[in-house]
CSV table of C-alpha atoms in Angstrom, one decimal:
chain,number,residue,atom,x,y,z
A,196,UNK,CA,-19.0,12.4,-11.4
A,197,UNK,CA,-21.2,15.2,-12.8
A,198,UNK,CA,-24.7,14.2,-13.8
A,199,UNK,CA,-25.4,14.6,-17.5
A,200,UNK,CA,-28.7,15.5,-19.0
A,201,UNK,CA,-30.7,17.1,-21.8
A,202,UNK,CA,-33.3,19.7,-22.3
A,203,UNK,CA,-36.7,18.1,-23.2
A,204,UNK,CA,-37.1,20.5,-26.1
A,205,UNK,CA,-34.5,18.6,-28.1
A,206,UNK,CA,-37.1,16.0,-29.1
A,207,UNK,CA,-40.1,18.4,-29.4
A,208,UNK,CA,-41.6,20.8,-31.9
A,209,UNK,CA,-43.9,22.2,-29.2
A,210,UNK,CA,-43.3,23.0,-25.5
A,211,UNK,CA,-46.0,20.6,-24.4
A,212,UNK,CA,-44.9,16.9,-24.3
A,213,UNK,CA,-45.4,13.5,-22.7
A,214,UNK,CA,-43.0,14.0,-19.9
A,215,UNK,CA,-43.2,10.4,-18.7
A,216,UNK,CA,-42.2,9.3,-22.2
A,217,UNK,CA,-39.3,11.7,-22.2
A,218,UNK,CA,-38.1,10.5,-18.8
A,219,UNK,CA,-38.1,6.9,-20.0
A,220,UNK,CA,-36.3,8.0,-23.2
A,221,UNK,CA,-33.4,9.8,-21.5
A,222,UNK,CA,-33.1,6.8,-19.1
A,223,UNK,CA,-32.8,4.5,-22.1
A,224,UNK,CA,-30.1,6.8,-23.6
A,225,UNK,CA,-28.1,6.6,-20.4
A,226,UNK,CA,-28.6,10.1,-19.1
A,227,UNK,CA,-29.2,11.3,-15.5
A,228,UNK,CA,-31.3,14.5,-16.0
A,229,UNK,CA,-34.3,15.7,-17.9
A,230,UNK,CA,-34.5,19.5,-18.0
A,231,UNK,CA,-38.1,20.6,-18.2
A,232,UNK,CA,-40.0,23.9,-18.6
A,233,UNK,CA,-42.4,25.1,-15.8
A,234,UNK,CA,-45.2,26.5,-17.9
A,235,UNK,CA,-46.5,23.1,-19.4
A,236,UNK,CA,-46.2,21.5,-15.9
A,237,UNK,CA,-48.1,24.3,-14.2
A,238,UNK,CA,-50.9,23.7,-16.7
A,239,UNK,CA,-51.3,20.1,-15.5
A,240,UNK,CA,-53.2,18.8,-12.5
A,241,UNK,CA,-51.3,18.0,-9.3
A,242,UNK,CA,-52.1,14.3,-9.9
A,243,UNK,CA,-50.5,14.5,-13.4
A,244,UNK,CA,-47.4,16.2,-11.9
A,245,UNK,CA,-47.2,13.5,-9.2
A,246,UNK,CA,-47.3,10.8,-11.9
A,247,UNK,CA,-44.4,12.5,-13.7
A,248,UNK,CA,-42.4,12.9,-10.4
A,249,UNK,CA,-43.0,9.2,-9.6
A,250,UNK,CA,-41.8,8.2,-13.1
A,251,UNK,CA,-38.6,10.3,-12.6
A,252,UNK,CA,-38.0,8.7,-9.2
A,253,UNK,CA,-38.6,5.2,-10.6
A,254,UNK,CA,-36.1,5.8,-13.4
A,255,UNK,CA,-33.6,7.6,-11.2
A,256,UNK,CA,-33.9,10.7,-13.4
A,257,UNK,CA,-33.4,14.1,-11.8
A,258,UNK,CA,-35.7,16.9,-13.0
A,259,UNK,CA,-34.2,20.3,-13.4
A,260,UNK,CA,-36.3,23.3,-14.4
A,261,UNK,CA,-35.4,25.9,-17.1
A,262,UNK,CA,-37.5,28.9,-18.0
A,263,UNK,CA,-37.7,31.7,-20.5
A,264,UNK,CA,-39.9,34.4,-18.9
A,265,UNK,CA,-42.5,35.9,-21.3
A,266,UNK,CA,-43.0,39.6,-21.9
A,267,UNK,CA,-45.8,39.7,-19.3
A,268,UNK,CA,-43.6,38.1,-16.7
A,269,UNK,CA,-40.6,40.4,-17.2
A,270,UNK,CA,-38.9,41.0,-13.8
A,271,UNK,CA,-37.2,44.1,-15.2
A,272,UNK,CA,-40.3,45.7,-16.6
A,273,UNK,CA,-41.2,49.3,-15.8
A,274,UNK,CA,-44.8,48.0,-15.2
A,275,UNK,CA,-45.2,46.9,-11.6
A,276,UNK,CA,-48.0,44.5,-12.4
A,277,UNK,CA,-45.8,42.7,-15.0
A,278,UNK,CA,-43.1,42.3,-12.4
A,279,UNK,CA,-45.6,40.9,-9.9
A,280,UNK,CA,-46.7,38.4,-12.6
A,281,UNK,CA,-43.1,37.3,-13.0
A,282,UNK,CA,-42.6,36.9,-9.2
A,283,UNK,CA,-45.8,34.9,-8.9
A,284,UNK,CA,-45.0,32.7,-11.8
A,285,UNK,CA,-41.5,32.0,-10.3
A,286,UNK,CA,-42.7,31.3,-6.8
A,287,UNK,CA,-45.6,29.1,-8.2
A,288,UNK,CA,-42.9,27.1,-10.0
A,289,UNK,CA,-40.9,26.8,-6.8
A,290,UNK,CA,-44.0,25.2,-5.2
A,291,UNK,CA,-44.4,22.5,-7.9
A,292,UNK,CA,-40.6,22.0,-7.9
A,293,UNK,CA,-40.9,21.2,-4.1
A,294,UNK,CA,-43.7,18.8,-4.8
A,295,UNK,CA,-41.9,17.1,-7.6
A,296,UNK,CA,-38.4,16.9,-6.0
A,297,UNK,CA,-36.8,19.6,-8.1
A,298,UNK,CA,-33.9,21.6,-6.7
A,299,UNK,CA,-32.5,23.6,-9.7
A,300,UNK,CA,-34.2,26.5,-11.5
A,301,UNK,CA,-32.4,28.3,-14.3
A,302,UNK,CA,-32.8,30.0,-17.6
A,303,UNK,CA,-33.7,33.5,-18.7
A,304,UNK,CA,-35.2,34.0,-15.3
A,305,UNK,CA,-34.4,37.7,-14.4
A,306,UNK,CA,-36.0,39.4,-17.4
A,307,UNK,CA,-38.1,38.5,-20.4
A,308,UNK,CA,-36.6,36.1,-23.0
A,309,UNK,CA,-36.3,37.2,-26.6
A,310,UNK,CA,-36.9,40.8,-25.5
A,311,UNK,CA,-34.1,43.4,-25.9
A,312,UNK,CA,-33.9,47.2,-25.7
A,313,UNK,CA,-35.6,48.7,-28.7
A,314,UNK,CA,-33.3,51.8,-28.9
A,315,UNK,CA,-29.7,52.5,-28.4
A,316,UNK,CA,-28.9,53.0,-24.7
A,317,UNK,CA,-25.9,53.9,-22.7
A,318,UNK,CA,-27.3,53.2,-19.2
A,319,UNK,CA,-29.3,50.1,-18.2
A,320,UNK,CA,-29.0,50.7,-14.4
A,321,UNK,CA,-32.8,51.3,-13.9
A,322,UNK,CA,-33.7,48.1,-15.6
A,323,UNK,CA,-31.0,46.3,-13.7
A,324,UNK,CA,-32.2,47.6,-10.3
A,325,UNK,CA,-35.8,46.6,-11.0
A,326,UNK,CA,-34.7,43.1,-11.8
A,327,UNK,CA,-32.5,42.9,-8.7
A,328,UNK,CA,-35.3,44.0,-6.5
A,329,UNK,CA,-37.7,41.4,-7.9
A,330,UNK,CA,-35.1,38.6,-7.6
A,331,UNK,CA,-34.3,39.5,-4.0
A,332,UNK,CA,-38.0,39.0,-3.2
A,333,UNK,CA,-38.0,35.7,-5.0
A,334,UNK,CA,-34.8,34.5,-3.3
A,335,UNK,CA,-36.6,34.5,0.1
A,336,UNK,CA,-38.8,31.7,-1.2
A,337,UNK,CA,-35.9,29.9,-3.0
A,338,UNK,CA,-33.9,29.9,0.3
A,339,UNK,CA,-36.9,28.6,2.2
A,340,UNK,CA,-37.5,25.7,-0.2
A,341,UNK,CA,-33.8,24.9,-0.8
A,342,UNK,CA,-33.9,25.8,-4.5
A,343,UNK,CA,-30.9,27.0,-6.5
A,344,UNK,CA,-31.8,29.9,-8.7
A,345,UNK,CA,-29.3,30.1,-11.5
A,346,UNK,CA,-29.1,33.3,-13.6
A,347,UNK,CA,-28.3,32.4,-17.2
A,348,UNK,CA,-25.8,34.4,-19.2
A,349,UNK,CA,-27.4,34.7,-22.6
A,350,UNK,CA,-26.4,36.4,-25.8
A,351,UNK,CA,-27.3,40.0,-26.8
A,352,UNK,CA,-29.9,38.9,-29.3
A,353,UNK,CA,-32.0,37.1,-26.6
A,354,UNK,CA,-31.7,39.5,-23.6
A,355,UNK,CA,-30.2,42.9,-22.8
A,356,UNK,CA,-29.5,42.5,-19.1
A,357,UNK,CA,-26.8,39.9,-18.5
A,358,UNK,CA,-24.7,38.9,-21.5
A,359,UNK,CA,-21.3,38.0,-20.0
A,360,UNK,CA,-19.9,36.1,-17.0
A,361,UNK,CA,-18.6,39.4,-15.6
A,362,UNK,CA,-22.1,41.0,-15.6
A,363,UNK,CA,-23.5,37.8,-14.0
A,364,UNK,CA,-21.0,37.9,-11.2
A,365,UNK,CA,-21.9,41.5,-10.5
A,366,UNK,CA,-25.6,40.7,-10.7
A,367,UNK,CA,-25.6,37.7,-8.3
A,368,UNK,CA,-23.3,39.5,-5.9
A,369,UNK,CA,-25.7,42.3,-5.7
A,370,UNK,CA,-28.6,39.9,-5.1
A,371,UNK,CA,-26.6,38.5,-2.2
A,372,UNK,CA,-28.3,35.2,-1.6
A,373,UNK,CA,-26.4,31.9,-1.2
A,374,UNK,CA,-29.0,30.3,-3.4
A,375,UNK,CA,-28.5,32.7,-6.3
A,376,UNK,CA,-25.9,31.2,-8.7
A,377,UNK,CA,-24.9,31.5,-12.3
A,378,UNK,CA,-25.7,29.3,-15.4
A,379,UNK,CA,-23.1,29.4,-18.2
A,380,UNK,CA,-23.9,28.0,-21.6
A,381,UNK,CA,-21.3,27.2,-24.2
A,382,UNK,CA,-23.6,28.4,-27.0
A,383,UNK,CA,-23.9,31.9,-25.6
A,384,UNK,CA,-20.3,32.0,-24.4
A,385,UNK,CA,-19.2,31.4,-27.9
A,386,UNK,CA,-20.9,34.6,-28.9
A,387,UNK,CA,-20.1,36.9,-26.0
A,388,UNK,CA,-17.0,35.7,-24.1
A,389,UNK,CA,-13.4,36.4,-24.9
A,390,UNK,CA,-12.3,33.1,-23.3
A,391,UNK,CA,-14.3,30.0,-22.3
A,392,UNK,CA,-11.7,29.2,-19.6
A,393,UNK,CA,-11.5,32.8,-18.4
A,394,UNK,CA,-15.3,33.1,-18.0
A,395,UNK,CA,-15.6,29.8,-16.1
A,396,UNK,CA,-12.7,30.7,-13.8
A,397,UNK,CA,-14.3,34.2,-13.2
A,398,UNK,CA,-17.6,32.6,-12.1
A,399,UNK,CA,-15.8,30.0,-10.0
A,400,UNK,CA,-17.9,28.7,-7.1
A,401,UNK,CA,-20.8,30.8,-8.2
A,402,UNK,CA,-21.4,28.3,-11.0
A,403,UNK,CA,-24.7,26.5,-10.2
A,404,UNK,CA,-25.6,25.0,-13.6
A,405,UNK,CA,-23.9,24.4,-16.9
A,406,UNK,CA,-25.4,24.1,-20.4
A,407,UNK,CA,-23.5,22.6,-23.3
A,408,UNK,CA,-23.9,22.5,-27.1
A,409,UNK,CA,-22.1,23.3,-30.3
A,410,UNK,CA,-22.1,26.8,-31.8
A,411,UNK,CA,-24.9,25.8,-34.2
A,412,UNK,CA,-26.9,24.1,-31.4
A,413,UNK,CA,-26.0,20.6,-32.3
A,414,UNK,CA,-25.2,18.2,-29.4
A,415,UNK,CA,-21.6,18.3,-28.2
A,416,UNK,CA,-19.3,16.4,-30.6
A,417,UNK,CA,-15.6,15.4,-30.4
A,418,UNK,CA,-15.1,16.9,-33.9
A,419,UNK,CA,-17.2,20.0,-33.3
A,420,UNK,CA,-16.1,23.6,-33.1
A,421,UNK,CA,-16.2,24.0,-29.3
A,422,UNK,CA,-12.9,23.5,-27.4
A,423,UNK,CA,-14.3,20.7,-25.2
A,424,UNK,CA,-10.9,19.9,-23.6
A,425,UNK,CA,-10.4,23.5,-22.5
A,426,UNK,CA,-14.0,23.7,-21.2
A,427,UNK,CA,-14.0,20.4,-19.3
A,428,UNK,CA,-10.5,20.9,-17.9
A,429,UNK,CA,-11.4,24.3,-16.4
A,430,UNK,CA,-14.6,22.9,-15.0
A,431,UNK,CA,-12.5,20.3,-13.2
A,432,UNK,CA,-10.0,23.0,-12.1
A,433,UNK,CA,-12.8,24.9,-10.3
A,434,UNK,CA,-14.1,21.6,-8.9
A,435,UNK,CA,-17.5,22.0,-10.5
A,436,UNK,CA,-19.7,19.2,-9.1
A,437,UNK,CA,-23.0,20.3,-10.6
A,438,UNK,CA,-25.1,19.2,-13.6
A,439,UNK,CA,-24.0,19.4,-17.2
A,440,UNK,CA,-27.1,19.6,-19.4
A,441,UNK,CA,-27.1,19.5,-23.2
A,442,UNK,CA,-29.4,22.1,-24.8
A,443,UNK,CA,-29.4,21.2,-28.5
A,444,UNK,CA,-32.1,22.2,-30.9
A,445,UNK,CA,-31.8,20.8,-34.4
A,446,UNK,CA,-35.3,20.4,-35.8
A,447,UNK,CA,-37.5,22.9,-37.6
A,448,UNK,CA,-41.1,23.7,-36.9
A,449,UNK,CA,-43.6,24.4,-34.1
A,450,UNK,CA,-43.2,26.6,-31.1
A,451,UNK,CA,-39.6,25.3,-30.3
A,452,UNK,CA,-38.3,26.0,-33.8
A,453,UNK,CA,-39.9,29.5,-33.8
A,454,UNK,CA,-38.7,30.5,-30.3
A,455,UNK,CA,-35.2,29.1,-30.7
A,456,UNK,CA,-35.1,30.3,-34.3
A,457,UNK,CA,-34.3,27.1,-36.1
A,458,UNK,CA,-34.8,28.0,-39.8
A,459,UNK,CA,-33.2,24.9,-41.4
A,460,UNK,CA,-33.1,21.2,-40.6
A,461,UNK,CA,-29.8,21.2,-38.6
A,462,UNK,CA,-30.4,17.4,-37.9
A,463,UNK,CA,-30.0,16.7,-41.7
A,464,UNK,CA,-33.0,14.4,-41.6
A,465,UNK,CA,-32.0,12.5,-38.5
A,466,UNK,CA,-34.6,10.0,-37.1
A,467,UNK,CA,-35.5,10.0,-33.5
A,468,UNK,CA,-33.2,7.0,-32.9
A,469,UNK,CA,-30.4,8.8,-34.6
A,470,UNK,CA,-31.0,11.8,-32.4
A,471,UNK,CA,-30.9,9.6,-29.4
A,472,UNK,CA,-27.5,8.2,-30.5
A,473,UNK,CA,-26.1,11.8,-30.9
A,474,UNK,CA,-27.0,12.3,-27.2
A,475,UNK,CA,-25.5,9.0,-26.1
A,476,UNK,CA,-22.3,9.8,-28.0
A,477,UNK,CA,-22.1,13.3,-26.5
A,478,UNK,CA,-22.7,12.0,-23.0
A,479,UNK,CA,-19.9,9.4,-23.4
A,480,UNK,CA,-17.5,12.2,-24.6
A,481,UNK,CA,-18.4,14.5,-21.7
A,482,UNK,CA,-18.1,11.8,-19.1
A,483,UNK,CA,-14.7,10.8,-20.4
A,484,UNK,CA,-13.4,14.3,-20.4
A,485,UNK,CA,-14.8,15.1,-17.0
A,486,UNK,CA,-13.1,12.1,-15.3
A,487,UNK,CA,-11.0,13.3,-12.4
C-alpha cells in the first residue's frame, strides 16, 4: 500500500514551524508522511534536527523533503556563483537528509521557483543545459547517499523549464542517473497536461514521487473536480509503489500565503480540527481507491 502524507505548509502561515508538533499531528490524523522544507531545518542545530528525526521515528512517520529553490540558488542561472549556491544548498540538504533518515528530495529543484523568463523566447536550450550540468553534479552525491532526486513538473506561472511530463522525461533521461526521477502533481497537471492518464503512463517507472490536490489547492475530495478514479487507476496500472503526498494550501497570510498566492480564505473559516478532518477524509478516499 502506498504511503500517504501531507506537506507541512498546509497548517502554517510561515515556513518555520514546530516540526515535532506537526509530526505528532499527522500521526494523529492517520498519515504516514510529513513533507518538510530544507531551509528551516538547515537553520536549526544538529541537536534540534536529531530531536525531530527521533520524533519521526518514534511516531513511524517518514520525512520527505520538498524545495522551491530561491533566485540566488537557481541551477539554471547564467551566473556561475548562483549555480554554485544552488549546488551547495542541495548537497547540504542531502547531508541533513542522511542524518535524519530522509530518502526523497523533490520540488522545484532544477531552477528557481516563482521565476520565469521575462521576455518572449523561442529557445530555452542554454538554460536547459546549464540546469542539466548542475544536476549531473548533484546526482553524484545523491547516488552516493541513496537519495531519490525527483524533478517536479510545475505550471508555466511558477517555472519556465519543465512544464509537462514530456519535458520531464526528456530532462531526466538527459541527466541519466538511476536516482533522478519525476514528481507529478495533479494541481500542475490540471493546468498543463492534455490527459492525467496519458502523462502518468508516459512517465511510467520514472515516477519517483506524486503530489495530489484539487485544482483550487484544497485537499483531494470525492466530490471535487479532479478525476480521482482515472488518476488512481493509472497509478496502479503502472504499479506505482511510492508516496502520495497531499499538497493543499487553503489559508491566507504569511510567507506561505504569499509564496503560494492564496488571496482568499479557501478553507472558508475552517478550524485546525476541521482542517485535520479534511486530510483524514482525503487519506481514506485515496487509500480506498489505491487498493489493489
